[in-house]
GROMACS .gro file of C-alpha atoms in nm:
model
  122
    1UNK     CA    1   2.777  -1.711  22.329
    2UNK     CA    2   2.629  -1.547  22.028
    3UNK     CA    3   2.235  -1.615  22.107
    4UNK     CA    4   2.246  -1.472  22.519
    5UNK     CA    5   2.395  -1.151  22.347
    6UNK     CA    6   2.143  -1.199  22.046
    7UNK     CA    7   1.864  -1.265  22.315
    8UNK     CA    8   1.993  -1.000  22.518
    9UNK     CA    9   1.962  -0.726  22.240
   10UNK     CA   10   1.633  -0.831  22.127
   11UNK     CA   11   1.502  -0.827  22.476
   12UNK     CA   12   1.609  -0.419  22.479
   13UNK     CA   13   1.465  -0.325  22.194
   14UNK     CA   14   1.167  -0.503  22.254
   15UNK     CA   15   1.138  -0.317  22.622
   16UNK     CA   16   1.235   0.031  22.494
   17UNK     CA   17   0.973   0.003  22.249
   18UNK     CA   18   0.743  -0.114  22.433
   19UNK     CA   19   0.783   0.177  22.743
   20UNK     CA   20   0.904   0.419  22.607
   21UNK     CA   21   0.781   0.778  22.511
   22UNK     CA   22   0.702   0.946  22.184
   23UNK     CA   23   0.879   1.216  22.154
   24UNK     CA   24   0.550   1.362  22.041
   25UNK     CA   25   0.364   1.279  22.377
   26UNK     CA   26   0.685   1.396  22.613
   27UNK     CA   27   0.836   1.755  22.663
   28UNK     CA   28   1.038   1.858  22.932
   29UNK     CA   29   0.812   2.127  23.141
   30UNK     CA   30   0.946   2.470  23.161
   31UNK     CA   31   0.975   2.673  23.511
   32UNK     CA   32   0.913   2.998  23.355
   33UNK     CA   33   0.657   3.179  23.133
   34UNK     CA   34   0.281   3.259  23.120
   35UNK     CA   35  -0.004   3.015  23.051
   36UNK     CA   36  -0.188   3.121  22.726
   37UNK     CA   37  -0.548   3.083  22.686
   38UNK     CA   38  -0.727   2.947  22.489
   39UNK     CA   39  -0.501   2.703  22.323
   40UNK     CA   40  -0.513   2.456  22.076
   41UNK     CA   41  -0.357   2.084  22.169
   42UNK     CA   42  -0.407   1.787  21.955
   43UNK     CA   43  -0.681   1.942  21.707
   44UNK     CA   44  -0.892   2.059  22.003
   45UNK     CA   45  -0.891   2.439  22.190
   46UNK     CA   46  -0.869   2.475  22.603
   47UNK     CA   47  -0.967   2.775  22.784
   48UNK     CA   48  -0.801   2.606  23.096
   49UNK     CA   49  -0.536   2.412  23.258
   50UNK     CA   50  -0.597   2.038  23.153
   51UNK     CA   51  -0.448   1.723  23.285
   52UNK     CA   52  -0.366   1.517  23.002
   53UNK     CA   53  -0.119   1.223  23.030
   54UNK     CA   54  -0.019   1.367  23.401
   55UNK     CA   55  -0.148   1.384  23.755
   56UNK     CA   56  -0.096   1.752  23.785
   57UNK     CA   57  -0.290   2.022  23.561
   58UNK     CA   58  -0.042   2.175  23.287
   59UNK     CA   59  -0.098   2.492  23.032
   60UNK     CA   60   0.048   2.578  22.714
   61UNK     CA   61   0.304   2.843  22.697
   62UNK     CA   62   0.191   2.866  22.310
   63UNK     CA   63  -0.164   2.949  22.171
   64UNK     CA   64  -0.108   2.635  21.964
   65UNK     CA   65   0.130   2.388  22.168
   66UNK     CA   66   0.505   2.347  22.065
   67UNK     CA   67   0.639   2.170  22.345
   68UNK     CA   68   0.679   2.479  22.548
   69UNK     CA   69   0.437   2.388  22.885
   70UNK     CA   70   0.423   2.444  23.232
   71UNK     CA   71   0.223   2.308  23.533
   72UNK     CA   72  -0.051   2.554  23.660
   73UNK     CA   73  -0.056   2.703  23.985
   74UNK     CA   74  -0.333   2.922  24.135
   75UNK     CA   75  -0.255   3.191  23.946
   76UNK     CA   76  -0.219   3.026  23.613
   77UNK     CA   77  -0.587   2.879  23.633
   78UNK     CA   78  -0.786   3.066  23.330
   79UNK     CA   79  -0.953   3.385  23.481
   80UNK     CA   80  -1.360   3.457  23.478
   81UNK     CA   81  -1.450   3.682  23.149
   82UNK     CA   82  -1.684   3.959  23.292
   83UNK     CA   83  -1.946   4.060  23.159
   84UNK     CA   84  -2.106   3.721  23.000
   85UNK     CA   85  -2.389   3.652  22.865
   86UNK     CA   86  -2.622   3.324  22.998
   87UNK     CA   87  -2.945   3.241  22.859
   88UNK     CA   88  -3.095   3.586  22.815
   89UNK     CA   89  -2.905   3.803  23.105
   90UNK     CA   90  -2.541   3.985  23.132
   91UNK     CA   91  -2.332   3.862  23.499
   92UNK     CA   92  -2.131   4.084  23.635
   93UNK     CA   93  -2.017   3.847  23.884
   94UNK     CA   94  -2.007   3.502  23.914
   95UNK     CA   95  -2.356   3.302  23.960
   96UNK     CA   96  -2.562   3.011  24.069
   97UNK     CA   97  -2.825   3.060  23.781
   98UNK     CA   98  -2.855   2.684  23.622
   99UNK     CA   99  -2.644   2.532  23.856
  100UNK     CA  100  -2.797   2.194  24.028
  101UNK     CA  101  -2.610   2.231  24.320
  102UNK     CA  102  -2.606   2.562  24.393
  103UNK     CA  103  -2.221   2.623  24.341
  104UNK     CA  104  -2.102   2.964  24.228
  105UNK     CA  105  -1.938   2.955  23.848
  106UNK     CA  106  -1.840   3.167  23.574
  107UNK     CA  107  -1.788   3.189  23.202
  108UNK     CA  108  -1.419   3.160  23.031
  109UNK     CA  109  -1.566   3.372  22.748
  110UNK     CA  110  -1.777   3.657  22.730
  111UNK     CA  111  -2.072   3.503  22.534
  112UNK     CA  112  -2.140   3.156  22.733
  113UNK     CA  113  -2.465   3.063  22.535
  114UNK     CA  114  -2.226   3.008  22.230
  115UNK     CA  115  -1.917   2.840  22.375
  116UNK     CA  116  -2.033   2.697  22.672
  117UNK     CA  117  -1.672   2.717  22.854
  118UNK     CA  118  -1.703   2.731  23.210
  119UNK     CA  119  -1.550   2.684  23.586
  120UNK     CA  120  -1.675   2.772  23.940
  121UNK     CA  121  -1.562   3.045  24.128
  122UNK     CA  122  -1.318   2.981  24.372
   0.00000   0.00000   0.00000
């Protein structure tokens, strides 16, 4: 009787090991608050939602992240900086200027040449 419950305890461990989350990988997501940009996650900054260990794009509720996260809707997407500076001009608006196919984008900060964060306009 002793080695089914012996086998039987091992076998647990060995699974909840095994599949289980860090607690350093999972947080609950939280309904409320406002997505702060940039932010820094795992020794790297975002200027927008990213989708890191989940289907759906999350933010940061923190400039550096504590747990404290939500997932992004339209609204929470990282807004165009305007002005910016690209190559040797100021936008005003978003642009097609050094994009290969002709999409429409703009810069997350207000010096592109230097940080080179980017999206396209919706």
């Amino acid at each position: 009787m002793a080695q089914p419950v012996a086998f039987l305890l091992v076998s647990i461990c060995l699974f909840h090991s095994l599949f289980s989350f860090q607690e350093e990988d999972y947080y609950a997501p939280t309904i409320d608050g406002v997505c702060v940009f940039p932010f820094w996650y795992r020794s790297e900054i975002f200027y927008d939602c990213v989708n890191f260990n989940l289907k759906h794009k999350w933010c940061s509720l923190n400039k550096t992240f504590q747990g404290y996260w939500k997932y992004c809707a339209l609204t929470d997407y990282a807004p165009c900086t305007f002005p910016f500076w690209y190559r040797r001009m100021i936008y005003w608006d978003c642009t097609e200027d050094g994009e290969v196919f002709g999409k429409r984008w703009c810069s997350l900060t207000p010096n592109y040449n230097k940080d080179h964060v980017w999206k396209y306009c919706i």
